Amino acid sequence: MSTPTPPNNPNLPPKKAADGTAKPGGNGHAAGQKSAQPGPGAAAKPAQPGQKPAAPGAKPAPAQGAKPGAPAPAAKPGQKPGAPAQGQAAQGAAKPPAPAPVKKPQPAKNRFSHIDANTLQLARKLEDLGFLDGPQIEALYEEMQTSDARLGELAIQRGLLNEDQLLQATAELHGMRVANLEDTVPEANAVKLVMKNIAEMYKLVPLTYEHDVLTVAMSDPNNMQAMDDLRNLLNIKQVTPVLGPAKQIERLLTRAYSTEKEETITSVYAQIEADASIGANSMGRETSIDIAAIEEMASAAPVRKLINMVLLMGIRDHASDIHFEPFEDEYKMRYRCDGVLYEMVPPPRHLATAIASRIKVMANLDIAERRLPQDGRIELNVGGNPVDMRVSILPTLFGESVVIRVLDRTNVGLSLDRIGMQPDLLAQFRAVIKKPNGIVLVTGPTGSGKTTTLYSALSELNDVDTKLITTEDPVEYEIDGIVQCPINHEIDVTFASALRAILRQDPDIILVGEIRDLETAGIAIQASLTGHLVFSTLHTNDAPSSVTRLRDMGVEPFLITATVEAIQAQRLVRRVCTHCKTAYEPTREQLMELNLTPDQVKGRPFFYGEGCDKCNNLGFKGRTGLYELMIMNDDLRDMVSRGASTDAIRAQTRKMGMASLRDAGLRALFGGTTTLDEVVRETVQDDDA
């Protein structure tokens, strides 16, 4: 088989034969071989020596001896038009120029990327059953962008569905049985097994309990995780769900527990004292290392009931941490709500081992190990909402101290519009986070909402054409579309090593949980210099002092000026409950704490919360943020390069018009959002710093 010849390139000079003469085609033809005569549509004749090659797109020159404009010779019968004549060599013909590369059309962005997989499956099932059509479903998707309601709820509100149709589609989708609960009477042993607060939290009704199998009625089939939670909380073999209408379940729940006296922590303590295996008679076993005895105490029904009640109370009150603390003569239980610790009714001192062991069992920790700290995790699904609990066990002088960090993913609205930032400040922050590269720092003490602010920024930037990667310790909230890498110091997965690996993953935006050392800071700076946008946090009192913190780590000033785009400091203050909000006149002593005079606040209202059922008689409901945003400009960069002090940088930011944390606190105070004491508590350190 002959080797195919390369195509003729008009931009190269014709090749020379052995005798120095040019080959007619320049494509490997033998000397003296004639070129093929072009037919209609055939390629142009190759250039002769000394002749300029034809320009791309020009018409082919007429054959030698032919008049310009004369028609080409007709093709022979049976010959394809434009094909070379029989016996002519086709190798000498030049290939036509390759067409210009056509850019692939960019895929259209999915308008319904905000719709989760469960909703999409339900919509397809409703369409298959003929209850909804395509345009109706798309209209509901559009409405879900601005509404918190679910697909089925919106369809019922619009009159497109009835409850029976939605229930039928949901049951078929999940392979569950639909139960009519109008005439159903729950069995007494099932109701006794499941406490009322557990049934209310999980929005289900216990129906029967036979052979260690509990049957419950529920209205949300997507909350199947609740079945596993109940099985673990109640220590039973199996939980079988049936599906029922939400209104019927609410009525049945009221009927089922109408005669039941609601259990309190005090009543559970009484049950514990009555149990000989875990009551006061068992105090001698507190220092025992008998594993069987410890397991028996941890699995006792009253102890399980107590722990379940405390955990559910913490979740219901949106607590961030739950503390179990052993002391010499007492045992305390406290939980932190809106940044403040509140004490619960203390349990008997001798329950310390049983409580710690039960929590260890739930977190899959070693109940026999009491000398070393341990860390674990409890995953619950309360009312269809995932709740992640991080367990920390610390051996102390009088027993094991247990702290549970509650990460309720539904407790945080991951939106920049919800974190309490003023509109003018929010517009500046949005402009900063949309820059193509650089470093954006959020600073403040532990529990000041730094993670929430960064997650909200990432949620806004989370798009199909942007690659986002985070490295955190721990990963607090899971977000679809973002690659999240947890830190694990036991196997040397540190911020620095993780960040080094992330740079090989082709990211556009990177979140580093915290810059703790020079190595992490150096890699973050290199990432921003190579075209990445980097978000991270620091622990400083305010925005100007962050520059000093970076310099103290060993970061060169010229690198700070080249990479840092903005630094935001923030605090969280409690909101005054809107249901019991009351105006009052502050005293002169209270105003002096904020360096204010009565004349300065004349005509401005001050508020506090009296306490009501909505806020658990605390006077506060939720928290909001106080922010100061320092955007780097040429003046600030010059000061950083010259090594200016924190006070000098702070004075310059004031001249630029930057509002401090104290200014943000006063704005929230005068707006009736928070109280004078809250502003003093969270911002007085800034002025003293």
XYZ file of C-alpha atoms in Angstrom:
689
model
C 0.000 0.000 0.000
C 1.428 3.400 -0.994
C 2.009 5.967 1.711
C -0.506 8.838 1.452
C 1.080 12.119 0.494
C 0.651 15.196 2.671
C -1.641 17.931 1.371
C -0.141 20.761 -0.622
C 0.615 23.835 1.496
C 0.582 26.997 -0.646
C 2.590 28.856 2.005
C 5.660 26.610 1.497
C 8.050 26.851 -1.473
C 7.896 23.926 -3.944
C 10.207 21.044 -3.148
C 13.296 20.544 -5.256
C 13.964 17.395 -7.236
C 17.320 15.692 -7.176
C 18.436 17.659 -10.272
C 17.487 20.950 -8.664
C 14.286 21.489 -10.659
C 10.994 22.073 -8.931
C 8.544 19.213 -8.769
C 5.302 20.068 -10.494
C 3.023 19.459 -7.487
C 5.455 19.753 -4.642
C 3.730 16.747 -3.078
C 6.066 13.897 -3.844
C 5.201 13.346 -7.576
C 7.927 11.830 -9.727
C 9.790 14.264 -11.964
C 7.984 14.776 -15.228
C 4.625 13.454 -13.980
C 1.737 15.607 -15.107
C -0.648 17.169 -12.718
C -4.295 16.270 -12.895
C -6.525 18.675 -14.763
C -9.066 20.131 -12.393
C -12.701 19.430 -13.076
C -15.573 21.535 -11.951
C -15.244 22.234 -8.248
C -11.798 20.625 -8.082
C -8.943 22.170 -6.171
C -6.819 24.929 -7.723
C -3.696 24.114 -9.680
C -0.599 24.223 -7.481
C 1.616 27.266 -7.745
C 4.532 27.138 -10.172
C 8.030 28.210 -9.199
C 8.171 31.955 -8.892
C 4.404 32.253 -8.863
C 2.673 33.685 -5.783
C 0.324 31.305 -4.011
C -3.344 32.094 -4.350
C -4.887 34.102 -1.560
C -7.246 32.205 0.733
C -10.755 32.402 -0.646
C -9.635 33.577 -4.153
C -11.098 32.024 -7.288
C -8.938 29.335 -8.912
C -6.941 30.456 -11.932
C -8.085 29.115 -15.304
C -6.210 26.180 -16.823
C -3.246 26.949 -19.061
C -4.454 27.874 -22.504
C -8.042 28.373 -21.448
C -9.701 31.715 -21.833
C -10.792 33.560 -18.741
C -14.426 32.902 -18.075
C -14.534 29.797 -20.315
C -16.519 26.881 -18.877
C -14.708 23.869 -17.547
C -14.761 20.666 -19.634
C -17.867 18.582 -19.116
C -17.592 15.471 -17.019
C -17.661 12.112 -18.725
C -20.773 9.944 -18.415
C -20.860 8.183 -15.067
C -18.384 10.577 -13.572
C -19.359 12.634 -10.562
C -19.372 16.364 -11.148
C -16.251 17.996 -9.837
C -14.381 14.661 -9.635
C -11.004 14.352 -11.400
C -11.025 12.583 -14.757
C -10.307 8.873 -14.844
C -6.625 8.069 -14.789
C -5.658 11.444 -13.452
C -3.684 11.599 -10.205
C -5.617 13.099 -7.335
C -2.593 13.403 -5.100
C -1.471 16.654 -6.626
C -4.729 18.441 -5.862
C -4.586 20.737 -2.869
C -7.184 20.311 -0.118
C -9.522 23.254 0.417
C -8.701 25.466 3.432
C -10.129 24.190 6.713
C -13.209 26.075 7.904
C -12.767 28.459 10.839
C -13.480 26.773 14.213
C -17.016 27.361 15.349
C -17.474 28.212 19.022
C -19.723 25.851 20.841
C -22.866 27.575 22.047
C -22.869 28.158 25.767
C -25.481 25.999 27.503
C -28.403 27.988 28.758
C -28.475 28.411 32.511
C -31.006 26.262 34.270
C -33.799 28.545 35.426
C -34.883 26.000 37.993
C -31.553 25.196 39.654
C -33.127 26.152 42.986
C -35.498 23.156 42.843
C -34.331 20.141 44.886
C -34.417 16.555 43.651
C -37.398 15.516 45.812
C -39.536 18.302 44.357
C -38.543 17.386 40.796
C -39.519 13.755 41.386
C -42.866 14.770 42.860
C -43.549 17.066 39.905
C -42.849 14.240 37.443
C -45.171 11.915 39.351
C -47.960 14.528 39.375
C -47.498 14.976 35.627
C -47.536 11.200 35.008
C -50.799 10.876 36.934
C -52.320 13.718 34.910
C -52.876 15.974 37.912
C -50.606 18.756 36.558
C -49.192 19.650 33.134
C -45.840 21.109 32.111
C -46.772 24.827 31.999
C -48.461 24.594 35.397
C -45.370 22.972 36.921
C -43.060 25.631 35.427
C -45.286 28.380 36.809
C -45.088 26.772 40.260
C -41.282 26.538 39.944
C -41.135 30.250 39.178
C -43.258 31.054 42.213
C -41.056 28.895 44.461
C -38.135 31.279 43.823
C -39.836 33.934 45.943
C -41.842 31.731 48.292
C -40.928 29.413 51.156
C -43.908 27.145 50.400
C -43.432 23.708 48.845
C -44.659 22.605 45.430
C -47.696 20.731 46.751
C -48.702 23.579 49.063
C -48.554 26.116 46.231
C -50.516 23.832 43.895
C -53.272 23.422 46.506
C -53.329 27.181 47.180
C -53.772 27.836 43.443
C -56.553 25.267 43.182
C -54.551 23.049 40.828
C -54.620 20.059 43.208
C -56.576 18.774 46.150
C -55.051 17.125 49.216
C -56.126 13.612 48.214
C -54.388 13.901 44.824
C -51.196 15.183 46.429
C -51.295 12.404 49.005
C -51.832 9.756 46.317
C -48.889 11.003 44.233
C -46.634 11.244 47.291
C -47.531 7.735 48.452
C -46.893 6.205 44.998
C -43.598 8.052 44.713
C -42.299 6.668 48.021
C -44.018 3.284 47.978
C -45.959 3.948 51.184
C -49.451 3.056 52.329
C -52.052 5.796 52.767
C -54.014 5.563 56.003
C -57.363 7.160 56.826
C -56.884 8.496 60.356
C -60.363 9.882 60.978
C -61.546 6.890 63.055
C -58.109 5.635 64.144
C -57.407 5.300 67.864
C -53.703 5.055 68.786
C -52.805 2.238 71.151
C -51.921 3.249 74.695
C -48.584 1.416 74.754
C -47.461 3.205 71.559
C -48.422 6.615 72.933
C -46.639 5.858 76.191
C -43.471 4.863 74.341
C -43.178 8.140 72.393
C -43.132 11.324 74.478
C -45.381 14.153 73.389
C -42.534 16.561 72.671
C -40.846 13.966 70.430
C -44.092 13.379 68.515
C -44.589 17.120 68.079
C -40.999 17.731 66.981
C -41.097 14.961 64.374
C -44.736 15.719 63.396
C -45.940 12.121 63.686
C -48.386 10.033 65.706
C -47.574 6.603 67.185
C -50.312 4.109 66.212
C -49.279 0.618 67.320
C -46.374 -1.052 69.079
C -46.089 -4.835 68.743
C -43.108 -7.207 68.763
C -40.665 -4.302 69.146
C -42.022 -2.688 65.937
C -43.540 0.798 66.175
C -45.998 1.995 63.510
C -46.321 5.773 63.136
C -48.408 8.054 60.899
C -46.649 10.989 59.230
C -47.425 13.546 56.538
C -43.906 14.153 55.158
C -42.465 11.061 53.447
C -39.168 12.856 52.806
C -38.487 12.749 56.538
C -37.455 9.097 56.532
C -34.416 9.984 58.624
C -36.863 10.456 61.494
C -37.483 6.706 61.470
C -33.813 6.025 62.173
C -33.774 8.740 64.831
C -36.776 7.207 66.610
C -35.268 3.740 66.443
C -32.063 5.028 68.080
C -33.748 7.328 70.572
C -36.253 4.695 71.725
C -33.874 1.738 71.364
C -36.387 -0.390 69.426
C -36.044 -2.800 66.544
C -38.014 -1.119 63.743
C -40.214 1.897 62.952
C -42.781 1.508 60.139
C -44.339 4.680 58.673
C -47.739 5.152 57.020
C -48.828 8.280 55.198
C -51.709 10.497 56.267
C -53.046 14.020 55.644
C -51.327 16.712 57.708
C -54.585 18.040 59.199
C -55.704 14.561 60.294
C -52.331 13.959 61.930
C -52.587 17.249 63.845
C -56.047 16.351 65.143
C -54.989 12.798 65.998
C -51.906 14.098 67.807
C -54.097 16.316 69.964
C -56.482 13.439 70.738
C -53.718 10.943 71.461
C -52.005 13.084 74.093
C -55.070 14.866 75.495
C -55.253 12.542 78.509
C -51.493 12.170 78.847
C -49.900 14.339 81.470
C -47.030 16.160 79.786
C -43.739 14.930 81.155
C -41.270 17.433 82.474
C -37.633 17.099 83.437
C -38.684 16.969 87.078
C -41.017 14.019 86.461
C -38.244 12.187 84.619
C -35.937 12.761 87.610
C -38.593 11.126 89.805
C -38.663 8.081 87.508
C -34.888 7.856 87.697
C -34.890 7.940 91.500
C -37.507 5.186 91.539
C -35.336 2.945 89.373
C -33.057 0.950 91.669
C -30.463 0.323 88.948
C -29.820 4.042 88.353
C -31.238 5.722 91.457
C -29.437 6.947 94.523
C -28.622 3.356 95.473
C -26.284 3.164 92.481
C -24.018 6.018 93.612
C -21.287 3.595 94.503
C -20.983 2.571 90.850
C -20.019 6.032 89.635
C -16.330 5.172 89.693
C -16.923 1.611 88.515
C -15.254 0.361 85.373
C -17.739 -2.457 84.880
C -18.690 -2.023 81.208
C -21.876 -4.068 81.546
C -23.082 -1.890 84.423
C -22.315 1.309 82.523
C -24.159 0.044 79.429
C -27.138 -0.895 81.584
C -27.279 2.602 83.089
C -26.884 4.290 79.697
C -29.664 2.234 78.090
C -32.150 2.662 80.956
C -35.444 4.126 79.709
C -35.509 7.141 82.090
C -31.954 8.155 81.123
C -32.773 7.891 77.415
C -35.922 9.903 78.010
C -33.989 12.627 79.866
C -31.316 13.009 77.163
C -33.936 13.038 74.392
C -35.897 15.717 76.226
C -32.853 17.939 76.787
C -31.680 17.637 73.162
C -35.127 18.402 71.759
C -35.518 21.376 74.116
C -32.221 22.754 72.879
C -33.237 22.322 69.238
C -36.673 23.863 69.849
C -35.182 26.931 71.563
C -32.499 27.282 68.837
C -29.652 26.726 71.285
C -26.138 26.774 69.861
C -24.538 24.664 72.641
C -25.741 22.303 75.375
C -23.499 21.835 78.442
C -23.409 18.933 80.934
C -20.988 19.898 83.720
C -19.988 17.789 86.759
C -18.931 19.545 89.964
C -18.079 18.206 93.400
C -21.561 18.382 94.894
C -23.816 19.090 91.904
C -24.345 18.416 88.221
C -25.377 21.320 85.959
C -27.156 21.369 82.613
C -27.066 24.627 80.676
C -27.633 25.691 77.097
C -26.508 28.769 75.195
C -29.266 30.608 73.372
C -28.538 33.800 71.400
C -25.062 33.931 72.927
C -26.180 33.735 76.585
C -26.098 30.654 78.852
C -29.302 29.599 80.634
C -29.457 26.935 83.346
C -31.962 24.078 83.328
C -33.257 22.131 86.300
C -30.148 20.291 87.543
C -30.258 16.476 87.655
C -29.084 14.406 90.646
C -25.296 14.373 91.011
C -25.029 10.587 90.725
C -26.417 10.669 87.143
C -23.148 12.084 85.799
C -21.829 8.730 84.560
C -25.173 7.596 83.127
C -25.677 10.875 81.191
C -22.149 10.953 79.808
C -22.332 7.265 78.835
C -25.680 7.695 77.079
C -24.342 10.605 75.020
C -21.238 8.554 74.182
C -23.431 5.715 72.924
C -25.419 8.098 70.716
C -22.174 9.578 69.323
C -20.504 6.161 68.795
C -17.720 6.879 71.292
C -15.879 4.555 73.661
C -17.865 4.443 76.903
C -15.002 2.705 78.736
C -12.498 5.503 78.035
C -12.752 8.204 80.727
C -9.181 9.484 80.811
C -8.858 11.019 77.339
C -10.878 13.697 75.497
C -13.148 12.363 72.762
C -15.023 13.967 69.887
C -18.071 12.545 68.140
C -21.157 13.393 66.161
C -24.915 12.836 66.484
C -27.132 13.283 63.421
C -30.853 13.871 63.862
C -33.659 14.866 61.528
C -36.236 16.898 63.405
C -39.409 17.788 61.569
C -37.767 17.111 58.218
C -34.833 19.404 59.030
C -31.330 17.929 59.428
C -29.645 18.735 62.740
C -25.961 17.961 63.242
C -24.635 17.737 66.803
C -20.905 17.815 67.517
C -20.071 16.104 70.826
C -16.981 16.995 72.871
C -16.018 14.909 75.947
C -13.468 16.401 78.354
C -12.228 14.547 81.495
C -12.287 16.890 84.497
C -11.525 16.675 88.206
C -15.049 15.500 89.093
C -16.040 13.523 85.993
C -16.534 14.033 82.293
C -17.745 17.386 80.992
C -19.881 17.079 77.853
C -20.625 19.919 75.429
C -22.850 19.406 72.393
C -22.626 21.950 69.589
C -25.989 22.146 67.812
C -25.717 22.897 64.088
C -29.298 23.366 62.940
C -28.992 23.980 59.199
C -32.477 25.469 59.064
C -31.672 27.962 61.817
C -29.579 30.060 59.459
C -30.977 31.832 56.403
C -28.019 31.702 54.048
C -28.762 35.003 52.338
C -26.948 38.316 52.581
C -30.336 40.024 52.760
C -31.091 38.250 56.068
C -27.992 38.912 58.156
C -28.891 42.471 59.195
C -26.437 44.394 57.021
C -27.466 47.964 56.180
C -28.356 48.536 52.474
C -25.438 50.898 51.759
C -22.945 48.531 53.417
C -24.515 45.528 51.694
C -24.064 47.116 48.261
C -20.354 47.693 48.972
C -19.876 44.140 50.271
C -21.607 42.660 47.217
C -19.300 44.648 44.934
C -16.254 43.309 46.798
C -17.221 39.624 46.680
C -17.792 39.821 42.918
C -14.206 40.811 42.181
C -12.283 38.256 40.091
C -9.427 37.806 42.570
C -8.053 38.955 45.898
C -8.638 38.163 49.575
C -11.761 39.107 51.534
C -11.415 38.703 55.319
C -14.197 38.525 57.920
C -13.013 39.069 61.475
C -14.461 38.822 64.964
C -14.479 36.592 68.063
C -15.871 33.060 68.196
C -19.635 33.072 67.794
C -19.841 36.419 66.013
C -21.448 35.030 62.846
C -18.371 34.980 60.589
C -19.237 31.587 59.111
C -22.821 32.638 58.417
C -21.663 35.746 56.555
C -19.201 33.786 54.395
C -21.730 31.024 53.677
C -24.255 33.664 52.643
C -21.698 35.185 50.267
C -20.885 31.758 48.811
C -24.584 30.987 48.338
C -24.939 34.166 46.318
C -21.910 33.292 44.179
C -22.883 29.612 43.801
C -23.553 29.225 40.087
C -23.260 26.479 37.507
C -20.277 28.155 35.812
C -18.293 28.807 39.025
C -16.203 26.244 40.916
C -16.293 26.841 44.694
C -14.226 24.843 47.189
C -14.092 25.277 50.967
C -11.880 23.860 53.689
C -13.333 24.133 57.192
C -12.917 22.857 60.732
C -15.567 21.530 60.955
C -17.868 21.737 57.922
C -20.874 23.309 59.627
C -23.433 23.485 56.819
C -23.666 21.491 53.623
C -24.473 23.477 50.471
C -25.316 21.878 47.133
C -22.906 22.846 44.374
C -19.959 23.587 46.688
C -17.082 21.158 47.267
C -16.377 21.118 51.014
C -13.242 19.635 52.586
C -13.141 18.978 56.370
C -9.939 19.447 58.357
C -8.589 16.361 60.150
C -5.488 17.021 62.240
C -5.123 13.342 63.183
C -4.069 12.479 59.623
C -2.332 15.832 59.006
C -5.094 17.364 56.878
C -4.486 20.966 57.956
C -5.639 24.237 56.420
C -2.277 24.606 54.690
C -2.148 21.079 53.233
C -5.803 21.169 52.193
C -5.395 24.578 50.555
C -2.340 23.357 48.679
C -4.386 20.460 47.272
C -7.379 22.701 46.506
C -5.262 24.804 44.159
C -4.838 21.708 41.973
C -8.640 21.328 41.717
C -9.119 24.292 39.333
C -11.238 26.438 41.681
C -12.605 29.900 40.979
C -13.465 30.818 44.581
C -11.879 29.356 47.736
C -13.035 29.565 51.346
C -10.407 28.920 54.013
C -12.076 28.442 57.393
C -9.414 30.381 59.291
C -5.943 31.802 58.688
C -4.045 30.626 61.769
C -0.392 30.694 60.735
C 2.056 32.053 58.187
C 1.965 28.914 56.037
C -1.806 29.119 55.528
C -1.611 32.880 54.954
C 1.172 32.426 52.387
C -0.754 29.841 50.362
C -3.914 31.971 50.474
C -1.927 34.954 49.193
C -0.397 32.906 46.390
C -3.875 31.673 45.447
C -5.159 35.236 45.167
C -2.108 36.314 43.159
C -2.781 33.526 40.637
C -6.312 34.741 39.926
C -8.483 33.210 42.649
C -10.929 34.905 44.986
C -10.198 33.791 48.558
C -12.527 34.165 51.572
C -11.217 33.582 55.092
C -11.575 34.619 58.743
C -9.338 36.071 61.452
C -9.773 36.589 65.195
C -9.288 40.317 65.795
C -11.286 43.035 67.546
C -11.934 45.212 64.496
C -11.078 45.593 60.820
C -7.980 47.871 61.093
C -6.275 45.561 63.623
C -6.440 42.701 61.096
C -3.596 44.285 59.140
C -1.418 44.226 62.273
C -2.427 40.605 62.890
C -1.230 39.590 59.424
C 2.040 41.456 59.901
C 2.554 39.744 63.264
C 2.155 36.388 61.506
C 5.059 37.319 59.248
C 3.211 38.344 56.087
C 5.135 40.983 54.137
C 3.337 44.355 53.870
C 3.668 44.441 50.072
C 1.796 41.110 49.875
C -0.989 42.480 52.083
C -1.418 45.518 49.850
C -1.321 43.384 46.690
C -3.968 40.864 47.744
C -6.325 42.069 50.487
C -9.385 43.746 48.961
C -11.571 44.244 52.045
C -11.814 43.376 55.746
C -15.149 43.164 57.531
C -15.471 43.033 61.326
C -18.731 41.991 62.943
C -20.562 41.223 66.184
C -23.933 39.703 67.024
C -26.452 41.381 69.339
C -29.794 40.044 70.516
C -32.968 41.380 68.947
C -35.719 42.817 71.115
C -38.795 40.563 70.933
C -41.339 42.281 68.690
C -44.279 40.836 70.657
C -43.325 42.391 74.028
C -41.355 45.420 72.839
C -41.699 48.329 75.287
C -40.339 51.891 75.127
C -38.479 53.398 78.083
C -36.341 56.390 79.047
C -32.660 55.501 79.752
C -30.921 56.987 82.769
C -27.950 59.321 82.548
C -25.666 56.580 83.889
C -26.758 54.193 81.119
C -26.122 56.828 78.464
C -22.650 57.517 79.858
C -21.667 53.934 79.046
C -22.073 54.863 75.372
C -20.538 58.343 75.827
C -23.923 59.914 75.097
C -25.720 62.817 76.760
C -29.480 63.257 77.243
C -29.436 66.110 74.716
C -27.945 63.856 72.032
C -30.713 61.266 72.378
C -33.585 63.675 72.913
C -36.600 62.485 70.954
C -35.039 59.086 70.175
C -36.971 56.070 71.521
C -35.259 53.248 73.454
C -36.824 49.785 73.753
C -36.549 46.595 75.771
C -38.513 43.327 75.896
C -40.779 42.679 78.899
C -40.883 38.928 78.242
C -43.696 36.836 76.798
C -44.536 33.299 75.672
C -43.087 33.947 72.209
C -39.601 34.615 73.616
C -39.723 32.272 76.655
C -39.986 35.366 78.898
C -36.482 36.467 77.901
C -37.364 39.697 76.131
C -35.151 38.758 73.172
C -35.870 36.714 70.039
C -33.027 35.996 67.614
C -29.895 37.995 66.850
C -28.732 40.502 64.261
C -25.304 41.619 63.129
C -23.252 44.771 63.604
C -20.742 45.355 60.808
C -17.827 47.568 59.845
C -16.360 47.221 56.363
C -12.854 48.485 55.525
C -12.293 48.518 51.753
C -8.646 48.869 50.793
C -7.815 51.898 48.645
C -4.566 53.564 47.560
C -4.250 55.645 50.747
C -4.651 52.614 53.011
C -2.258 50.545 50.894
C 0.391 53.276 51.173
C -0.040 53.332 54.957
C 0.265 49.523 55.190
C 3.405 49.599 53.011
C 4.965 52.211 55.314
C 4.146 50.074 58.375
C 1.544 52.411 59.871
C 0.094 51.511 63.269
C -3.419 50.213 63.879
C -4.487 53.555 65.391
C -3.251 55.449 62.332
C -5.114 53.091 59.991
C -8.250 53.394 62.140
C -8.059 57.200 62.034
C -7.707 57.107 58.255
C -10.752 54.863 57.887
C -12.768 57.323 59.982
C -11.722 60.131 57.612
C -12.880 57.934 54.718
C -16.298 57.692 56.355
C -16.182 54.067 57.523
C -18.781 53.344 60.207
C -17.295 51.539 63.224
C -18.910 48.723 65.178
C -20.021 51.256 67.802
C -21.671 53.354 65.055
C -23.468 50.270 63.759
C -24.580 49.455 67.308
C -25.992 52.955 67.852
C -27.878 52.715 64.558
C -29.431 49.410 65.666
C -30.193 50.898 69.097
C -31.930 53.986 67.719
C -33.812 51.793 65.241
C -35.353 49.807 68.088
C -33.667 46.551 67.029
C -31.603 45.934 70.161
C -31.036 47.302 73.653
C -28.494 49.666 75.149
C -26.941 46.898 77.263
C -26.378 44.727 74.191
C -24.531 47.514 72.353
C -22.339 48.190 75.402
C -21.561 44.492 75.863
C -20.529 43.859 72.243
C -18.832 47.105 71.212
C -17.215 48.588 74.316
C -14.100 46.485 73.713
C -13.596 48.148 70.327
C -13.288 51.593 71.852
C -10.998 50.358 74.619
C -8.741 48.443 72.222
